[in-house]
Tab-separated table of C-alpha atoms in Angstrom:
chain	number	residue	atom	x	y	z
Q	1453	UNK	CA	13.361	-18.582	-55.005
Q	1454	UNK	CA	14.936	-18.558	-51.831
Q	1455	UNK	CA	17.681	-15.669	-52.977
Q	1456	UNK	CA	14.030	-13.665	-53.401
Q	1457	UNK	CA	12.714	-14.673	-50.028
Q	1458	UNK	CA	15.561	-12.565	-48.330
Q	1459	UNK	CA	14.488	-9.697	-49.765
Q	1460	UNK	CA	10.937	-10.034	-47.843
Q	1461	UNK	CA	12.020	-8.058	-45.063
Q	1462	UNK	CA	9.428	-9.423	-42.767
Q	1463	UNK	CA	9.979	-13.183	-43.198
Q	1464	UNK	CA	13.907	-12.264	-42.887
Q	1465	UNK	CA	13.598	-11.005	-39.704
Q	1466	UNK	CA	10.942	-13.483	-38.485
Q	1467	UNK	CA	13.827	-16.724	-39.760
Q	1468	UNK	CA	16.557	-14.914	-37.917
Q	1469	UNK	CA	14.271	-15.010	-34.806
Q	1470	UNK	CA	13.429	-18.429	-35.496
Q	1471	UNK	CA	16.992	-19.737	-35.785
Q	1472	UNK	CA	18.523	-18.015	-33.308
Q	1473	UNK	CA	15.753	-19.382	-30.627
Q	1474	UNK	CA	16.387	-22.323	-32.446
Q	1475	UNK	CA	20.131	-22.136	-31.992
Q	1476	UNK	CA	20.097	-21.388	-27.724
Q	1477	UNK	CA	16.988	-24.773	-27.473
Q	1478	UNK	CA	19.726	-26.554	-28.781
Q	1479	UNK	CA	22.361	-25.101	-26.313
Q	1480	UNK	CA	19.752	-25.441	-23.555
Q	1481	UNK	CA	18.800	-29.263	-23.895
Q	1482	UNK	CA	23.169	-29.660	-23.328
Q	1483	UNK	CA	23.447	-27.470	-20.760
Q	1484	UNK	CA	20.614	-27.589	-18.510
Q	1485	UNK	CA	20.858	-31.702	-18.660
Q	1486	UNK	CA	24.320	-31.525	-17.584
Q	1487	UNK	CA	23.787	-29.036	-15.280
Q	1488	UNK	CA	20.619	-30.494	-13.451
Q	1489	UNK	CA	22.988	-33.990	-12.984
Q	1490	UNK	CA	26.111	-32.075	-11.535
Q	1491	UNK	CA	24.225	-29.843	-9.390
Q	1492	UNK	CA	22.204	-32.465	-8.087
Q	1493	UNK	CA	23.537	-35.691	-8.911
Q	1494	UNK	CA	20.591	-37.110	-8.823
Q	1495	UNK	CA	19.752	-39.274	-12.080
Q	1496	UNK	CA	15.995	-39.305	-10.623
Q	1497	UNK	CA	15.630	-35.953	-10.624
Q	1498	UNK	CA	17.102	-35.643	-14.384
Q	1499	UNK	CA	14.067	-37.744	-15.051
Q	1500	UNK	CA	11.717	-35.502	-13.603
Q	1501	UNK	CA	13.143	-32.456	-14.994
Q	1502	UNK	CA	13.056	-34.110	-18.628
Q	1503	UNK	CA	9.183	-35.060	-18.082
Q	1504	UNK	CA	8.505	-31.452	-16.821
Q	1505	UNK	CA	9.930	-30.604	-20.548
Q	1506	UNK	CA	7.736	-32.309	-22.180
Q	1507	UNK	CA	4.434	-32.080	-19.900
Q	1508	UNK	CA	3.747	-28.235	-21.184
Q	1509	UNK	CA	3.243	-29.172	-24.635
Q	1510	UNK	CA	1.171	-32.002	-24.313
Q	1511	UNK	CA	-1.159	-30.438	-21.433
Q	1512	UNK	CA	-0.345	-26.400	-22.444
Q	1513	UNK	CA	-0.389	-26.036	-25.744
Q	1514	UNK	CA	-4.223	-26.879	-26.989
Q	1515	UNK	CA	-5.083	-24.790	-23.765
Q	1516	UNK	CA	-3.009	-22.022	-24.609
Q	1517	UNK	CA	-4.028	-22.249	-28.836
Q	1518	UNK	CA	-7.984	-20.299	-28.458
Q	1519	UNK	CA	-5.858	-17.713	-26.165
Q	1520	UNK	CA	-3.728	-17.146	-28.844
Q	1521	UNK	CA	-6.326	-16.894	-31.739
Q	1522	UNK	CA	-7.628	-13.821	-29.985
Q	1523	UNK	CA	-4.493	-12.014	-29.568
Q	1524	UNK	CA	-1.937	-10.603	-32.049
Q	1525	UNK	CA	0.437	-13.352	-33.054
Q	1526	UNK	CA	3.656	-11.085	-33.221
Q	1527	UNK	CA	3.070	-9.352	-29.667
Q	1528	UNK	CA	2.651	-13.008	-28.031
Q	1529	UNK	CA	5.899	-14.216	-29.568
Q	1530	UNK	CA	7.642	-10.826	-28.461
Q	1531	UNK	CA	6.674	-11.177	-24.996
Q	1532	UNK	CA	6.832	-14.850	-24.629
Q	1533	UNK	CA	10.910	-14.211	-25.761
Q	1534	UNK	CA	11.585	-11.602	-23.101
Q	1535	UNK	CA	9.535	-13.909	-20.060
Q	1536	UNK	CA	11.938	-16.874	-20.887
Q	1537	UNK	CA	14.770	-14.721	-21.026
Q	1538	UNK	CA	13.776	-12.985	-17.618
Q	1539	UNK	CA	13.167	-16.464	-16.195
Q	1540	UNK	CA	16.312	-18.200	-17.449
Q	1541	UNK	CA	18.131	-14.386	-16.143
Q	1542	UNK	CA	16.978	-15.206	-12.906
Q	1543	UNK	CA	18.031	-18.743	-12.915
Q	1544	UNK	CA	21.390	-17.896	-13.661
Q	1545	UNK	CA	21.471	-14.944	-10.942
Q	1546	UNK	CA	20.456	-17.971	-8.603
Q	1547	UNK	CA	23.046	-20.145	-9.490
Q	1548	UNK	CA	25.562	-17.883	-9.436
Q	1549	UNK	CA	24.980	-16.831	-5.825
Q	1550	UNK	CA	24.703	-20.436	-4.767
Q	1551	UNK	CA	20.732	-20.132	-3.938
Q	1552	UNK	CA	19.109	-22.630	-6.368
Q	1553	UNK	CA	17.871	-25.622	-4.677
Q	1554	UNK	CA	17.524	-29.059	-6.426
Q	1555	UNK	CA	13.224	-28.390	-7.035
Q	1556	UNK	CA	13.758	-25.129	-8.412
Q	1557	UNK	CA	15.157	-27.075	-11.636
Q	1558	UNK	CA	11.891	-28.766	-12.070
Q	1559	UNK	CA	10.250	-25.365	-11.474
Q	1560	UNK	CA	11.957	-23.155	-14.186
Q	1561	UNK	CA	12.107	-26.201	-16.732
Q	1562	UNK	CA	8.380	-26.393	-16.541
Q	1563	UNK	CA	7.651	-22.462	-16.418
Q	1564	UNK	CA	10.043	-21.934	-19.159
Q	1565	UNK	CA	8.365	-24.891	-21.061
Q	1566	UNK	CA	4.710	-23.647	-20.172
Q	1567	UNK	CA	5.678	-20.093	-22.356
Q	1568	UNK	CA	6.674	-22.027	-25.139
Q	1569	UNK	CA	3.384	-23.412	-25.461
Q	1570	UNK	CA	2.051	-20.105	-26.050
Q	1571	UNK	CA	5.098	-19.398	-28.366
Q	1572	UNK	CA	4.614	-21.768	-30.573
Q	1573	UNK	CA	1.029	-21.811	-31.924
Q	1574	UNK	CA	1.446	-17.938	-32.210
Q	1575	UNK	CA	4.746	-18.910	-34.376
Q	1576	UNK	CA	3.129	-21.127	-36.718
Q	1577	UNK	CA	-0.321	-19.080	-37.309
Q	1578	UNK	CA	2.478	-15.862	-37.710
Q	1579	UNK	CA	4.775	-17.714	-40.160
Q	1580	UNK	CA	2.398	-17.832	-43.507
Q	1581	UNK	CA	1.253	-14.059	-42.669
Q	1582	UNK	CA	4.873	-12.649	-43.995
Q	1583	UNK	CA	4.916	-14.515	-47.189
Q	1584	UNK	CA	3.072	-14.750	-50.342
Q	1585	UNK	CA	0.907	-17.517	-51.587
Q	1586	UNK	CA	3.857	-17.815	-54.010
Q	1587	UNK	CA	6.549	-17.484	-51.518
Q	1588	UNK	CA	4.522	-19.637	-48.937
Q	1589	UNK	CA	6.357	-23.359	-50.504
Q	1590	UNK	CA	9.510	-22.238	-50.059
Q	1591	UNK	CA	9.272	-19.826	-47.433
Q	1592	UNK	CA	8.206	-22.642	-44.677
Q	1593	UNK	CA	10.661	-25.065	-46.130
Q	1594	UNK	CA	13.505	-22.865	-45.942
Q	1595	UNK	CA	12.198	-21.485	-41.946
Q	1596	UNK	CA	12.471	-25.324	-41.206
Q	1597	UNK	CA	15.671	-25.927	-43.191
Q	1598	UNK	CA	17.608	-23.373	-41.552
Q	1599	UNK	CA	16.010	-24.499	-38.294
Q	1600	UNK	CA	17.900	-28.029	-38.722
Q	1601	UNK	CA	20.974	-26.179	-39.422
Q	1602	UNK	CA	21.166	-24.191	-36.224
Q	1603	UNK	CA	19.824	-27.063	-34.252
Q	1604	UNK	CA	23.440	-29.162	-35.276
Q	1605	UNK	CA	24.890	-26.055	-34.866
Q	1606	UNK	CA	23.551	-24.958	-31.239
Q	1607	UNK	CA	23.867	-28.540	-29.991
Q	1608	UNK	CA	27.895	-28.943	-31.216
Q	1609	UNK	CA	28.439	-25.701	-29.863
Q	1610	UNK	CA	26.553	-26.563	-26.801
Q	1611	UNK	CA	29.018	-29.602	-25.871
Q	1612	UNK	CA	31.760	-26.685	-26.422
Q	1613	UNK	CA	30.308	-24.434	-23.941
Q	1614	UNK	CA	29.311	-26.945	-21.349
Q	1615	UNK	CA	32.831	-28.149	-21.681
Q	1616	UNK	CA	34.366	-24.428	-20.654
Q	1617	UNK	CA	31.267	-23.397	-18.568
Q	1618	UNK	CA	28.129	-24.561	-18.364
Q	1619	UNK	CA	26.715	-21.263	-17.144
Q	1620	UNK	CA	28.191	-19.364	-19.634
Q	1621	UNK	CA	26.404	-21.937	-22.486
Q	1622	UNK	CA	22.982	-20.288	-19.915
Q	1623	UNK	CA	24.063	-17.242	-20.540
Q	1624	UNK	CA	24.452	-18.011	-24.419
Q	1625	UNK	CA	21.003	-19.195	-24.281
Q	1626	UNK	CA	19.518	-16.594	-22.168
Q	1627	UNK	CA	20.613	-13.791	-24.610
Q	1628	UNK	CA	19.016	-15.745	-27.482
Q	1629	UNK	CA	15.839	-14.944	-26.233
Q	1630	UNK	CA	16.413	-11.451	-26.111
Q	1631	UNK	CA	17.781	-11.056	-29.640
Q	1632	UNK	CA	14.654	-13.180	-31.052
Q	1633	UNK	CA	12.266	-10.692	-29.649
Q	1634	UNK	CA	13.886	-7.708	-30.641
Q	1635	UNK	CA	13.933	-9.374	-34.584
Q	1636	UNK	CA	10.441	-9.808	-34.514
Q	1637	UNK	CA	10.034	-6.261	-33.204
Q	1638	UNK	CA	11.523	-5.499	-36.500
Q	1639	UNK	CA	8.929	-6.889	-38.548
Q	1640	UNK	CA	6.025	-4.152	-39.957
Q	1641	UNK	CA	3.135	-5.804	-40.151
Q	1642	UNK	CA	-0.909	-5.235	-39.840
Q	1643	UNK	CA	-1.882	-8.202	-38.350
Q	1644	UNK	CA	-5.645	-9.149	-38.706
Q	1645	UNK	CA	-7.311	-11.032	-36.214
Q	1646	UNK	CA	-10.327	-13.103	-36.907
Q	1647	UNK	CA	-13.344	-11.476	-35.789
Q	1648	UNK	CA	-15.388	-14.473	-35.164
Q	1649	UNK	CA	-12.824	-16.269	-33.095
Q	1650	UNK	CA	-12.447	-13.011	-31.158
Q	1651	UNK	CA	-15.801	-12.966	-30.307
Q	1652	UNK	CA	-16.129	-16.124	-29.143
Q	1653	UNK	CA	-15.002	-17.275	-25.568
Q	1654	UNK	CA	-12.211	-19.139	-25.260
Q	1655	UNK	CA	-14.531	-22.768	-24.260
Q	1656	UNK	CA	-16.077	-22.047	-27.586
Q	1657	UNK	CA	-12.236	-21.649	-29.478
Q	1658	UNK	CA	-11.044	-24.728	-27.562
Q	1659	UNK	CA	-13.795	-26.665	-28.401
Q	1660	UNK	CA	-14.165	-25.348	-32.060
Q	1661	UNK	CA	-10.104	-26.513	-32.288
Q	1662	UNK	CA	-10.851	-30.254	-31.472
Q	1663	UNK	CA	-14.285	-30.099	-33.476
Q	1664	UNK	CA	-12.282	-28.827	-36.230
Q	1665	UNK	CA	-10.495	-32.402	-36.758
Q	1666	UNK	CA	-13.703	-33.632	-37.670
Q	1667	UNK	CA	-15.163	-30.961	-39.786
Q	1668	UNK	CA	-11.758	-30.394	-42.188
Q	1669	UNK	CA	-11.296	-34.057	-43.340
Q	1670	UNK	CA	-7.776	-33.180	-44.734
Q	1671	UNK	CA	-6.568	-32.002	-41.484
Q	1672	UNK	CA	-8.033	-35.328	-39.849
Q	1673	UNK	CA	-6.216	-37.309	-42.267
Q	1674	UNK	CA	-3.085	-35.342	-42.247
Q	1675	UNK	CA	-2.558	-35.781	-38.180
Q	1676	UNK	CA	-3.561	-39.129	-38.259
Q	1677	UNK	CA	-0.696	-40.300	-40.662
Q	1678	UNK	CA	1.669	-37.454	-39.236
Q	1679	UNK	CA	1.314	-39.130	-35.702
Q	1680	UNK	CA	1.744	-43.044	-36.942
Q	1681	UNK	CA	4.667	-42.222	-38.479
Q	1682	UNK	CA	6.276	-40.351	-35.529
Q	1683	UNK	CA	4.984	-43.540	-33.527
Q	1684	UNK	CA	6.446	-45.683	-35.711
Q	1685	UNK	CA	9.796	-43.917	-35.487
Q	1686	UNK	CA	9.426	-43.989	-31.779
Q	1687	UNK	CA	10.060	-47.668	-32.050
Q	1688	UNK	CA	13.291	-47.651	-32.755
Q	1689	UNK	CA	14.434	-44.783	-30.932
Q	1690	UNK	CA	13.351	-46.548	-27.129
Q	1691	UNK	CA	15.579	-49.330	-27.883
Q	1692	UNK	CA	17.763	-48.301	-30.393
Q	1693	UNK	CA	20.930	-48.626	-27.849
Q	1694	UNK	CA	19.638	-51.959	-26.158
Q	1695	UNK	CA	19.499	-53.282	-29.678
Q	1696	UNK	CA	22.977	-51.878	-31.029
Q	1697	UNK	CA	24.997	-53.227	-28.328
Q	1698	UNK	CA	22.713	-56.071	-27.126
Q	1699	UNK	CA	21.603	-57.455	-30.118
Q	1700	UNK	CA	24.020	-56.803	-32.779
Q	1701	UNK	CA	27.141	-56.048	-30.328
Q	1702	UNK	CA	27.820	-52.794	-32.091
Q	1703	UNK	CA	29.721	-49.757	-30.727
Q	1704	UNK	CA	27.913	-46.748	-30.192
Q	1705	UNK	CA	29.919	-45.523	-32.811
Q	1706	UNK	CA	26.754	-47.340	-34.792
Q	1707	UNK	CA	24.057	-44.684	-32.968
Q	1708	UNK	CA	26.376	-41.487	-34.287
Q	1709	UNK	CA	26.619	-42.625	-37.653
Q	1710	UNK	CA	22.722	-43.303	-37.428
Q	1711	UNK	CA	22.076	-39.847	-36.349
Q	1712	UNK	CA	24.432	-38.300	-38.949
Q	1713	UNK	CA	23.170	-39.916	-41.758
Q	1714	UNK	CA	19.172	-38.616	-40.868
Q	1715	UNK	CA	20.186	-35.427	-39.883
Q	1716	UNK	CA	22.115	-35.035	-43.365
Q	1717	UNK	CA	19.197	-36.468	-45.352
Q	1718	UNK	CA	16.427	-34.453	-43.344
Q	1719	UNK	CA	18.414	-31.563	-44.794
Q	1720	UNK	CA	18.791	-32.249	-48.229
Q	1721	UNK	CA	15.127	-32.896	-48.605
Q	1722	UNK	CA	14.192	-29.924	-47.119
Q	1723	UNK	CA	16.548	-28.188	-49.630
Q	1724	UNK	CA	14.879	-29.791	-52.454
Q	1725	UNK	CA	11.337	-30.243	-51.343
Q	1726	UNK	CA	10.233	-27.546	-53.265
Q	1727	UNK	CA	10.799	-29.126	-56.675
Q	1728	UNK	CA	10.026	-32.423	-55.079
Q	1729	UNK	CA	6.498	-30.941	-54.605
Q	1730	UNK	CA	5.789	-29.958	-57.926
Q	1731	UNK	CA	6.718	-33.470	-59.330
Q	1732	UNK	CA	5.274	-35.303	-56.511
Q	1733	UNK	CA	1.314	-36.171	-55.421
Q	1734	UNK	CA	0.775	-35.563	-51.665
Q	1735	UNK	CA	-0.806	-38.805	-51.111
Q	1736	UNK	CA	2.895	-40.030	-52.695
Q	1737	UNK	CA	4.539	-37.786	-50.102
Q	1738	UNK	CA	2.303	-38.533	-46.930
Q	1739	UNK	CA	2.294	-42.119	-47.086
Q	1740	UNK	CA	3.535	-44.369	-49.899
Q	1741	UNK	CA	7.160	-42.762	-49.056
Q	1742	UNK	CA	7.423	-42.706	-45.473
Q	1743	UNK	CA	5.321	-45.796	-44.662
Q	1744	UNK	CA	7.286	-47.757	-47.527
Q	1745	UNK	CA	10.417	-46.369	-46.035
Q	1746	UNK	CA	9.703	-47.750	-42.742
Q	1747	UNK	CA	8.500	-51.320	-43.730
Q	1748	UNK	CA	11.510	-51.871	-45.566
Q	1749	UNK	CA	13.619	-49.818	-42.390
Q	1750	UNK	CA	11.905	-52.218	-39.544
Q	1751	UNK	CA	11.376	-55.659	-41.694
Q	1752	UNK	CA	15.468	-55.392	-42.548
Q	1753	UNK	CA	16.507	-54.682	-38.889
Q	1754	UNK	CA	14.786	-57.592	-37.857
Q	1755	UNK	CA	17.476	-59.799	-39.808
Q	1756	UNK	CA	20.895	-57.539	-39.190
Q	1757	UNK	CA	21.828	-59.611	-36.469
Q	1758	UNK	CA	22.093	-62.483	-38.767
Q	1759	UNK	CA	25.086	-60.574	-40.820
Q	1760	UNK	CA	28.717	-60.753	-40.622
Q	1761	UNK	CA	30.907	-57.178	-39.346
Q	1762	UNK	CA	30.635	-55.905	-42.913
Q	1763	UNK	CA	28.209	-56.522	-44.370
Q	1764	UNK	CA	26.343	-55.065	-41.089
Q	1765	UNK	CA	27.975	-52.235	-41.654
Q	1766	UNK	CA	27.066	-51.475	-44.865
Q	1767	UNK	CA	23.552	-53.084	-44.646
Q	1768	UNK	CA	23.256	-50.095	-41.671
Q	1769	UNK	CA	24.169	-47.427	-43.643
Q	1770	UNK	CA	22.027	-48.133	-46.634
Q	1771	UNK	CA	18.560	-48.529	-44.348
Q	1772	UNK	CA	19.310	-45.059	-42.708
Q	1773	UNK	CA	19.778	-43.469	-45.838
Q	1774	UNK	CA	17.014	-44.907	-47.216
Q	1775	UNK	CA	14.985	-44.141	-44.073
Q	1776	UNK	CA	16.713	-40.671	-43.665
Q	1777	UNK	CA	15.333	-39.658	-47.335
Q	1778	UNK	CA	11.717	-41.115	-46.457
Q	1779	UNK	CA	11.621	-39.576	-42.937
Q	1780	UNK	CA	13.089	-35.939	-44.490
Q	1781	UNK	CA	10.471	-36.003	-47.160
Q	1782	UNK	CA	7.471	-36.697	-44.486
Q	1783	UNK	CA	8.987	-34.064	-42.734
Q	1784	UNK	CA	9.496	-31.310	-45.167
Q	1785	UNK	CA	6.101	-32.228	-46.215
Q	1786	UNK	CA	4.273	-32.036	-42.870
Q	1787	UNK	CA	5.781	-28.071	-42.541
Q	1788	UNK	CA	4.684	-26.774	-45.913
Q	1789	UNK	CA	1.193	-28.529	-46.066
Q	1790	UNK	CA	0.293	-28.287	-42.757
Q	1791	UNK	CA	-0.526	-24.396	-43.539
Q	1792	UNK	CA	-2.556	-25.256	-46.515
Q	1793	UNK	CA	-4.960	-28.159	-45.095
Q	1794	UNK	CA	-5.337	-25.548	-42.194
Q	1795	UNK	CA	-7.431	-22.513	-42.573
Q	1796	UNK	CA	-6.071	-19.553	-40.753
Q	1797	UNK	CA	-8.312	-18.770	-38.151
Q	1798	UNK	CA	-7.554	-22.388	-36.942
Q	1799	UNK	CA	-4.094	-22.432	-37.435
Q	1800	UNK	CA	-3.121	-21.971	-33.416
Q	1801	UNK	CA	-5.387	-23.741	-32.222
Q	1802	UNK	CA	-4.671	-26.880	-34.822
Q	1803	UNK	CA	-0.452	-26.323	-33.746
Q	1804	UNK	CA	-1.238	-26.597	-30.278
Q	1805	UNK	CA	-3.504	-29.732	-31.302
Q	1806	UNK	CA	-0.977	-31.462	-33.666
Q	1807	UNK	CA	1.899	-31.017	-30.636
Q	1808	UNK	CA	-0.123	-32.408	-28.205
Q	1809	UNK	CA	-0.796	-35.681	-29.882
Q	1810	UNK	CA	2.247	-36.465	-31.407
Q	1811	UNK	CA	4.634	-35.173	-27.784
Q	1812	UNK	CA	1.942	-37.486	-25.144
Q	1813	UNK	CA	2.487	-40.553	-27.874
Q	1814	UNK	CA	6.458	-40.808	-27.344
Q	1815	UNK	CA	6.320	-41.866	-23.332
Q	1816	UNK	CA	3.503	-43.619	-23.996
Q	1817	UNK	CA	5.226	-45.596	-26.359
Q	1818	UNK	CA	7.921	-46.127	-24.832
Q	1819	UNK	CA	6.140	-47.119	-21.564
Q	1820	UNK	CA	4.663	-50.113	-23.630
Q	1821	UNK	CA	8.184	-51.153	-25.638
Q	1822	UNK	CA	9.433	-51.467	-22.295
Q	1823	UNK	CA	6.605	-54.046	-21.132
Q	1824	UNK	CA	6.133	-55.810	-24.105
Q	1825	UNK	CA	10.353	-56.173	-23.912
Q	1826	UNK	CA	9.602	-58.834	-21.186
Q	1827	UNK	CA	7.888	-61.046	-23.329
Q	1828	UNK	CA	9.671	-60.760	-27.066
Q	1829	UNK	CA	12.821	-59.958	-28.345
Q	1830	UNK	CA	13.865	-56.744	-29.771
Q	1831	UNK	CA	14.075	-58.210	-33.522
Q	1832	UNK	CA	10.755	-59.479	-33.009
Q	1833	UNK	CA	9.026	-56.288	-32.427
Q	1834	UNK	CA	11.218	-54.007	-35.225
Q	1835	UNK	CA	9.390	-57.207	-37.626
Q	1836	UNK	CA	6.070	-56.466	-36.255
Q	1837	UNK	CA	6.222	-52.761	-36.550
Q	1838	UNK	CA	7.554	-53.407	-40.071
Q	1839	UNK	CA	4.158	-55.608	-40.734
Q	1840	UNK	CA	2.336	-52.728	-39.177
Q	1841	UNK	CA	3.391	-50.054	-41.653
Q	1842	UNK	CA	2.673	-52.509	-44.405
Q	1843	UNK	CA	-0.643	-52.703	-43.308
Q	1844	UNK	CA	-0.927	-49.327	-43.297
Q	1845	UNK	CA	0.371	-49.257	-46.600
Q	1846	UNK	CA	-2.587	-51.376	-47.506
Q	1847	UNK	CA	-5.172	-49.275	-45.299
Q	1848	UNK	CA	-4.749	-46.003	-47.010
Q	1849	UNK	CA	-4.287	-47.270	-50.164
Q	1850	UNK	CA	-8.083	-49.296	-49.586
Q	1851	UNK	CA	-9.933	-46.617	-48.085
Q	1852	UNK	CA	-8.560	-43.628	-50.888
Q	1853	UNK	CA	-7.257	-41.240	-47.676
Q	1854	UNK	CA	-4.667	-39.881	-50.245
Q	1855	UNK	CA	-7.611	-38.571	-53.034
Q	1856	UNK	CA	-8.433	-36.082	-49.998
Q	1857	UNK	CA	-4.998	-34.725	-49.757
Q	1858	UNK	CA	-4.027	-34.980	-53.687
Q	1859	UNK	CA	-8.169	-33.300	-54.170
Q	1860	UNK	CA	-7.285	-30.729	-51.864
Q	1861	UNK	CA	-3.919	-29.654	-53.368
Q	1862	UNK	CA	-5.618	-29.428	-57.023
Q	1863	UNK	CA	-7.867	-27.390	-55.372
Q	1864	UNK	CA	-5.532	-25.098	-54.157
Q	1865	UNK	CA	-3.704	-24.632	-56.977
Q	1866	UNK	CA	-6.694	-23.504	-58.929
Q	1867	UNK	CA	-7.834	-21.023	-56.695
């Protein structure tokens, strides 16, 4: 299958954009850290410039989705390239002559970010248009696959760059932009825009995108399980060095071989996802897997500390693989279904939604770890998070969420 999907020109061009914009984020998130700190040296100010990141997607990106619907999904990712690439041009012609000042950081992180959110939903609702219903499994699968690939790539090869020259990893990342946008230029395509949501202003599209969580039942379910397991991940992750060398006086070597093992695992699910899915019930997919994967993840770290040096070791390795496998499946999952249970008038509009949510949960999260980290114990909370996913092991499995998902796939497939 996926030696036919390079012949579609169109979705070759449109993954060659993908990964190489994919390839200079990763770049960026090195190099503009490292440069913000050394130009500043101000640890505050990294802070600020890392919440100006994130603040576009989670206020942007459902404002910028009904703009988007009316508009022509390939000219909006073509121009939304080139403006990052002017703006990150211009940031490097003001470093270079020693003019930037410590706000401007702020300024072009947020500006840069603030395209994006028009970038995405425009990528998402674009995606499913240059494949086939046959191709469609595969296709989005193998866009996200290669996605993770360039991601390891662009970030190793960011900590190369920064090492010789930070600007020249911005100039790496600049040029990215421009090569994206002239690959989807390549791509020969009659777009067709939805008359209705055309017509409509954009207060009507906005509103029609939140009303739509309650009117499509499978896209209701489907975010609300997507964003409790991204919460529940987010539980580890805020204290995940706090508890390595604070709790179970660990290296950080423990945190790399953490990261390895997911990142491996997210990618060999994605590679076999496809034939996954035809053995597989969604409902199996969304939540028995990932939620069971994370009981068993959160309920076990609770007890590491309680091991000698080897067994720790190995105990370690086995959770992340186990929670690697879960995790990758969710996620390979979330990708391909996430253009079925949406209809494709909606599909902007639902991207900029589904971002939204699961980007303003992380700080908030995190915000509450930290508070709740004056009163308990680290252990203590991974074994309540581990009773929370059992629960909601129990909750689905009581109230017959799944049927929705697994009705809606048979239904699918019929049509």
């Amino acid at each position: 299958m996926y030696r036919l999907l390079w012949k579609n020109r169109n979705y070759r061009s449109l993954l060659l954009a993908n990964v190489v914009n994919r390839f200079g984020d990763s770049i960026d998130a090195i190099a503009f850290t490292w440069l913000t700190y050394t130009f500043t040296q101000s640890a505050a100010l990294s802070a600020i410039v890392f919440a100006a990141n994130m603040l576009p997607t989670v206020i942007f990106q459902p404002l910028a989705a009904p703009i988007v619907d009316k508009l022509k999904k390939r000219k909006v990712m073509i121009y939304a390239d080139l403006a990052r690439g002017v703006c990150l041009m211009l940031f490097i012609v003001l470093l270079q002559l020693d003019l930037l000042a410590s706000w401007m950081f702020v300024v072009f992180t947020f500006v840069v970010n603030s395209i994006e959110s028009f970038r995405v939903p425009a990528g998402v609702a674009f995606l499913p248009s240059v494949l086939s219903k046959e191709e469609q499994d595969a296709g989005i699968n193998f866009n996200q696959l290669s996605s993770q690939v360039c991601t390891l790539a662009g970030t190793a090869a960011g900590g190369a760059l920064v090492a010789v020259s930070p600007v020249l990893a911005m100039m790496i990342d600049c040029a990215t932009f421009f090569l994206s946008a002239l690959f989807i230029a390549l791509i020969r395509l009659q777009e067709i825009i939805d008359q209705t949501t055309a017509a409509n202003n954009y207060w009507k599209n906005l509103k029609g995108g939140f009303l739509y969580l309650g009117k499509n039942h499978a896209f209701l379910i489907f975010i609300i399980g997507a964003v409790l397991v991204n919460s529940l991940n987010a539980v580890f992750s805020s204290v995940a060095a706090a508890f390595i060398s604070g709790t179970l006086h660990a290296s950080a070597n423990y945190m790399s071989i953490a990261n390895i093992i997911l990142t491996v695992c997210s990618l060999v699910t994605m590679l076999f996802y496809p034939k996954l899915s035809m053995k597989l019930k969604p409902s199996f997919m969304f939540m028995w897997i990932p939620f069971s994967g994370l009981a068993i993840f959160y309920l076990s770290l609770s007890f590491l500390s309680h091991l000698n040096e080897w067994a720790l070791f190995g105990a370690w390795i086995i959770l992340f693989l186990i929670e690697g496998l879960c995790s990758g499946i969710m996620g390979a999952f979330i990708n391909v279904m996430f253009v079925k249970v949406v209809e494709p008038a909606y599909l902007s509009r639902a991207a900029g939604v589904f971002n939204s949510v699961g980007t303003v949960i992380m700080p908030v999260l995190s915000f509450l770890i930290a508070g709740v980290l004056q009163l308990i114990e680290i252990p203590t909370i991974f074994f309540i998070t581990g009773i929370f996913a059992v629960m909601m092991i129990l909750i689905f499995a009581i109230s017959g969420a799944g049927k929705v998902l697994d009705a809606f796939d048979e239904k699918r497939g019929k049509a």
